[in-house]
Structure formats: structure tokens, C-alpha cells
Amino acid sequence: GNSVTQMEGPVTLSEEAFLTINCTYTATGYPSLFWYVQYPGEGLQLLLKATKADDKGSNKGFEATYRKETTSFHLEKGSVQVSDSAVYFCALFRNTGNQFYFGTGTSLTVIP
Amino acid sequence: GAGVSQSPRYKVAKRGQDVALRCDPISGHVSLFWYQQALGQGPEFLTYFQNEAQLDKSGLPSDRFFAERPEGSVSTLKIQRTQQEDSAVYLCASSLAGGDKLFFGSGTQLSVL
């Protein structure tokens, strides 16, 4: 089946610290992989995506590389800011069936 | 509209009541999805529409859940005889023509007492 497993939170970091949130997936076929972010009181927003193996998605200083050999899509940022405090969801999408599968989310709090 | 709009933002229901949750997708978006997000969990797929056709309802947890999109724009998710386990945030998302570019609403938080 299709599923996403991501690192449990909550994660608390000081401003300018390095961030890694782990994500691994199980899928049939060749899914696209995503990171979504949910700020308090708002809907999910697309942060970045990668559609094939070895692709790197990047946005707002965040990066993730689609690793087929380890079935992973870890999210990284070199220097977090207070404004990055949010819940981050890893997800996969399969064209056949037109469905997203989300991880359970990782809450990040960045303290000044 | 500018984004996906959901109403009400919060809904409190007594166990056994029926509720109706509304989603107004981005104008022109063909595909519409409903997700259920329990506390501390990721969104779980409920159902999917392409225009007015409900193409996949495999995620609806029971026959108490019903969704419609009669004119291919606004959608309503109805839950009959609500139970405490129905308490969750219900998210609506739309996309232009299927595929992976989804835009989410802020959700309706349903609490069943």
C-alpha cells in the first residue's frame, strides 16, 4: 500500500539552528513527494515538491531530495526563523487514483 | 474567489445531530477533495469530485457521511447522526484539473459532544 512515516514531534529549536525533519514513504509505482506547511489557524500550503528520483525541491530556504534508494524525502533548512514555527506534513501523490497520502505531521517551534 | 473558503469555521454538535459543512472552491477548479484530520494526525482522504461527479468515495468512514457537488462548484459534506469519533477538522481542497497542485481551505473544526 501507500503510506508516509514522518518524524514525531514536537521539535523545538533556537533561531538560526539547523532543521531536519525525517520522512520515509512506501508506495507502489513512482509517486511525487511533497512537503506541506500549516501555520496556526490556516490551511495547508504547499512548501515544496519533487516528482522523480534525485529531484530536489526547494522553497524559502527549505530543501528536500527525493531518494528512491532509501525511500526518503527529508526536509532541511540551514537556519530556521521564528516565523518557521508551524506543523509540517510530508505527503506522497499517485497519479493513478489521484490521491494524496499524508504523514501525521511534525510540529516545529522556533524560539528567539 | 481568492482561495478555498469553508464554513462554518467551528461547529459544535450534540451527539445524534446532523451537520452540513460547506466548501467553496477556487473559481474554475474542476477537482474538489474532502479530507478528515483528527487531532495530532495528518489529513485522511474522504472523497473526490471532478466537476459534479463523485469519482471516489472510498474514504468515507460510514454511510452516515455523504458529500455532494450538484453544480460542479460548491460542495457540501453532510454527516448524519454525529458521533463523538466524528470530531475532527474537515478540510476541503481544490485543484484546477486534477493532478497534484492542491489548494486547501482553513477547515471546519467539528466537535461532537
GROMACS .gro file of C-alpha atoms in nm:
model
  225
    1GLY     CA    1   0.000   0.000   0.000
    2ASN     CA    2   0.087   0.366   0.013
    3SER     CA    3   0.191   0.541   0.330
    4VAL     CA    4   0.414   0.811   0.473
    5THR     CA    5   0.602   0.799   0.801
    6GLN     CA    6   0.749   1.113   0.941
    7MET     CA    7   0.946   1.208   1.246
    8GLU     CA    8   0.735   1.266   1.550
    9GLY     CA    9   0.743   1.599   1.722
   10PRO     CA   10   0.722   1.836   1.873
   11VAL     CA   11   1.053   1.984   1.768
   12THR     CA   12   1.183   2.294   1.944
   13LEU     CA   13   1.483   2.480   1.804
   14SER     CA   14   1.658   2.807   1.869
   15GLU     CA   15   1.660   3.066   1.595
   16GLU     CA   16   1.932   3.004   1.333
   17ALA     CA   17   1.960   2.636   1.421
   18PHE     CA   18   1.970   2.363   1.155
   19LEU     CA   19   1.648   2.176   1.092
   20THR     CA   20   1.592   1.820   0.972
   21ILE     CA   21   1.253   1.653   0.968
   22ASN     CA   22   1.270   1.292   0.852
   23CYS     CA   23   1.019   1.142   0.613
   24THR     CA   24   1.008   0.797   0.458
   25TYR     CA   25   0.746   0.651   0.230
   26THR     CA   26   0.603   0.328   0.099
   27ALA     CA   27   0.443   0.335  -0.241
   28THR     CA   28   0.361   0.131  -0.545
   29GLY     CA   29   0.486   0.282  -0.865
   30TYR     CA   30   0.653   0.620  -0.884
   31PRO     CA   31   0.489   0.879  -0.663
   32SER     CA   32   0.553   1.250  -0.639
   33LEU     CA   33   0.662   1.371  -0.295
   34PHE     CA   34   0.563   1.686  -0.112
   35TRP     CA   35   0.610   1.891   0.198
   36TYR     CA   36   0.313   2.096   0.312
   37VAL     CA   37   0.316   2.353   0.594
   38GLN     CA   38   0.027   2.452   0.818
   39TYR     CA   39   0.054   2.777   1.010
   40PRO     CA   40  -0.175   2.825   1.311
   41GLY     CA   41  -0.536   2.881   1.206
   42GLU     CA   42  -0.463   2.834   0.837
   43GLY     CA   43  -0.500   2.563   0.575
   44LEU     CA   44  -0.217   2.352   0.442
   45GLN     CA   45   0.013   2.525   0.195
   46LEU     CA   46   0.248   2.363  -0.048
   47LEU     CA   47   0.608   2.420   0.063
   48LEU     CA   48   0.798   2.218  -0.197
   49LYS     CA   49   0.775   1.909  -0.411
   50ALA     CA   50   0.978   1.664  -0.617
   51THR     CA   51   0.837   1.448  -0.891
   52LYS     CA   52   1.109   1.193  -0.959
   53ALA     CA   53   1.411   1.026  -0.807
   54ASP     CA   54   1.707   1.256  -0.729
   55ASP     CA   55   1.498   1.569  -0.780
   56LYS     CA   56   1.548   1.837  -0.517
   57GLY     CA   57   1.257   2.058  -0.418
   58SER     CA   58   1.334   2.393  -0.259
   59ASN     CA   59   1.148   2.697  -0.134
   60LYS     CA   60   1.201   2.969   0.129
   61GLY     CA   61   1.534   2.815   0.231
   62PHE     CA   62   1.384   2.468   0.279
   63GLU     CA   63   1.510   2.174   0.074
   64ALA     CA   64   1.426   1.807   0.030
   65THR     CA   65   1.572   1.547  -0.206
   66TYR     CA   66   1.374   1.253  -0.344
   67ARG     CA   67   1.583   0.946  -0.255
   68LYS     CA   68   1.444   0.634  -0.418
   69GLU     CA   69   1.713   0.406  -0.278
   70THR     CA   70   1.623   0.495   0.081
   71THR     CA   71   1.257   0.584   0.007
   72SER     CA   72   1.307   0.913   0.186
   73PHE     CA   73   1.229   1.282   0.143
   74HIS     CA   74   1.381   1.455   0.446
   75LEU     CA   75   1.314   1.825   0.495
   76GLU     CA   76   1.610   2.051   0.581
   77LYS     CA   77   1.676   2.417   0.646
   78GLY     CA   78   2.010   2.562   0.733
   79SER     CA   79   1.893   2.842   0.961
   80VAL     CA   80   1.540   2.849   1.099
   81GLN     CA   81   1.349   3.161   1.194
   82VAL     CA   82   1.072   3.221   1.445
   83SER     CA   83   0.833   3.261   1.152
   84ASP     CA   84   0.900   2.898   1.051
   85SER     CA   85   0.705   2.778   1.355
   86ALA     CA   86   0.430   2.560   1.210
   87VAL     CA   87   0.327   2.200   1.151
   88TYR     CA   88   0.499   2.028   0.858
   89PHE     CA   89   0.341   1.741   0.666
   90CYS     CA   90   0.516   1.505   0.431
   91ALA     CA   91   0.294   1.359   0.159
   92LEU     CA   92   0.300   1.143  -0.149
   93PHE     CA   93   0.080   1.165  -0.454
   94ARG     CA   94  -0.002   0.896  -0.704
   95ASN     CA   95  -0.146   0.995  -1.038
   96THR     CA   96  -0.343   0.674  -1.062
   97GLY     CA   97  -0.626   0.724  -0.817
   98ASN     CA   98  -0.547   1.096  -0.789
   99GLN     CA   99  -0.484   1.064  -0.416
  100PHE     CA  100  -0.257   1.220  -0.158
  101TYR     CA  101  -0.129   1.027   0.144
  102PHE     CA  102  -0.013   1.242   0.432
  103GLY     CA  103   0.214   1.178   0.727
  104THR     CA  104   0.100   1.263   1.077
  105GLY     CA  105   0.273   1.600   1.084
  106THR     CA  106   0.565   1.739   1.282
  107SER     CA  107   0.517   2.047   1.495
  108LEU     CA  108   0.810   2.290   1.490
  109THR     CA  109   0.855   2.573   1.737
  110VAL     CA  110   1.144   2.813   1.689
  111ILE     CA  111   1.237   3.024   1.990
  112PRO     CA  112   1.426   3.353   1.967
  113GLY     CA  113  -1.277   3.371  -0.503
  114ALA     CA  114  -0.921   3.425  -0.394
  115GLY     CA  115  -0.892   3.096  -0.212
  116VAL     CA  116  -1.084   2.792  -0.093
  117SER     CA  117  -1.348   2.901   0.156
  118GLN     CA  118  -1.502   2.673   0.417
  119SER     CA  119  -1.789   2.737   0.653
  120PRO     CA  120  -1.858   2.730   0.934
  121ARG     CA  121  -1.512   2.767   1.081
  122TYR     CA  122  -1.624   2.591   1.401
  123LYS     CA  123  -1.922   2.366   1.460
  124VAL     CA  124  -2.035   2.216   1.786
  125ALA     CA  125  -2.296   1.942   1.761
  126LYS     CA  126  -2.471   1.724   2.011
  127ARG     CA  127  -2.432   1.353   1.952
  128GLY     CA  128  -2.703   1.238   1.713
  129GLN     CA  129  -2.741   1.572   1.535
  130ASP     CA  130  -2.695   1.609   1.161
  131VAL     CA  131  -2.437   1.862   1.035
  132ALA     CA  132  -2.358   2.014   0.696
  133LEU     CA  133  -2.017   2.156   0.611
  134ARG     CA  134  -1.971   2.381   0.312
  135CYS     CA  135  -1.679   2.422   0.076
  136ASP     CA  136  -1.648   2.695  -0.185
  137PRO     CA  137  -1.353   2.607  -0.410
  138ILE     CA  138  -1.145   2.842  -0.618
  139SER     CA  139  -1.347   2.954  -0.918
  140GLY     CA  140  -1.287   2.731  -1.218
  141HIS     CA  141  -1.128   2.448  -1.023
  142VAL     CA  142  -1.254   2.118  -1.158
  143SER     CA  143  -1.137   1.886  -0.883
  144LEU     CA  144  -1.251   1.901  -0.522
  145PHE     CA  145  -1.138   1.685  -0.232
  146TRP     CA  146  -1.255   1.636   0.125
  147TYR     CA  147  -1.016   1.525   0.400
  148GLN     CA  148  -1.063   1.447   0.766
  149GLN     CA  149  -0.787   1.550   1.006
  150ALA     CA  150  -0.810   1.407   1.356
  151LEU     CA  151  -0.620   1.578   1.636
  152GLY     CA  152  -0.247   1.517   1.601
  153GLN     CA  153  -0.287   1.332   1.272
  154GLY     CA  154  -0.239   1.406   0.907
  155PRO     CA  155  -0.530   1.460   0.670
  156GLU     CA  156  -0.708   1.141   0.563
  157PHE     CA  157  -0.881   1.123   0.227
  158LEU     CA  158  -1.260   1.110   0.232
  159THR     CA  159  -1.387   1.173  -0.119
  160TYR     CA  160  -1.310   1.333  -0.454
  161PHE     CA  161  -1.518   1.513  -0.717
  162GLN     CA  162  -1.442   1.603  -1.072
  163ASN     CA  163  -1.697   1.867  -1.161
  164GLU     CA  164  -2.026   1.729  -1.027
  165ALA     CA  165  -1.922   1.365  -1.049
  166GLN     CA  166  -1.811   1.193  -0.733
  167LEU     CA  167  -1.531   0.974  -0.867
  168ASP     CA  168  -1.403   0.829  -0.543
  169LYS     CA  169  -1.577   0.798  -0.209
  170SER     CA  170  -1.368   0.515  -0.075
  171GLY     CA  171  -1.251   0.717   0.226
  172LEU     CA  172  -1.594   0.793   0.371
  173PRO     CA  173  -1.590   0.613   0.706
  174SER     CA  174  -1.954   0.509   0.716
  175ASP     CA  175  -2.287   0.553   0.540
  176ARG     CA  176  -2.355   0.842   0.778
  177PHE     CA  177  -2.118   1.052   0.566
  178PHE     CA  178  -2.245   1.194   0.240
  179ALA     CA  179  -2.096   1.451   0.005
  180GLU     CA  180  -2.239   1.631  -0.295
  181ARG     CA  181  -2.139   1.889  -0.552
  182PRO     CA  182  -2.453   1.927  -0.761
  183GLU     CA  183  -2.344   2.209  -0.991
  184GLY     CA  184  -1.975   2.133  -1.001
  185SER     CA  185  -1.871   2.422  -0.778
  186VAL     CA  186  -1.978   2.444  -0.412
  187SER     CA  187  -1.968   2.117  -0.221
  188THR     CA  188  -2.137   2.007   0.098
  189LEU     CA  189  -2.023   1.732   0.330
  190LYS     CA  190  -2.309   1.603   0.542
  191ILE     CA  191  -2.273   1.387   0.849
  192GLN     CA  192  -2.586   1.227   0.985
  193ARG     CA  193  -2.637   1.120   1.346
  194THR     CA  194  -2.298   1.254   1.452
  195GLN     CA  195  -2.086   1.052   1.692
  196GLN     CA  196  -1.802   1.164   1.917
  197GLU     CA  197  -1.549   0.992   1.691
  198ASP     CA  198  -1.654   1.228   1.411
  199SER     CA  199  -1.486   1.514   1.597
  200ALA     CA  200  -1.207   1.638   1.370
  201VAL     CA  201  -1.110   1.914   1.133
  202TYR     CA  202  -1.266   1.866   0.791
  203LEU     CA  203  -1.052   2.007   0.513
  204CYS     CA  204  -1.156   2.087   0.161
  205ALA     CA  205  -0.908   2.126  -0.124
  206SER     CA  206  -0.945   2.207  -0.490
  207SER     CA  207  -0.729   2.191  -0.798
  208LEU     CA  208  -0.759   2.323  -1.149
  209ALA     CA  209  -0.775   1.991  -1.332
  210GLY     CA  210  -0.683   1.709  -1.102
  211GLY     CA  211  -0.321   1.641  -1.054
  212ASP     CA  212  -0.107   1.740  -0.763
  213LYS     CA  213  -0.146   2.115  -0.725
  214LEU     CA  214  -0.393   2.137  -0.438
  215PHE     CA  215  -0.519   2.447  -0.263
  216PHE     CA  216  -0.657   2.390   0.085
  217GLY     CA  217  -0.920   2.574   0.283
  218SER     CA  218  -0.872   2.654   0.651
  219GLY     CA  219  -1.106   2.374   0.750
  220THR     CA  220  -1.413   2.329   0.968
  221GLN     CA  221  -1.344   2.213   1.321
  222LEU     CA  222  -1.628   1.984   1.427
  223SER     CA  223  -1.672   1.899   1.792
  224VAL     CA  224  -1.937   1.642   1.882
  225LEU     CA  225  -2.038   1.647   2.249
   0.00000   0.00000   0.00000
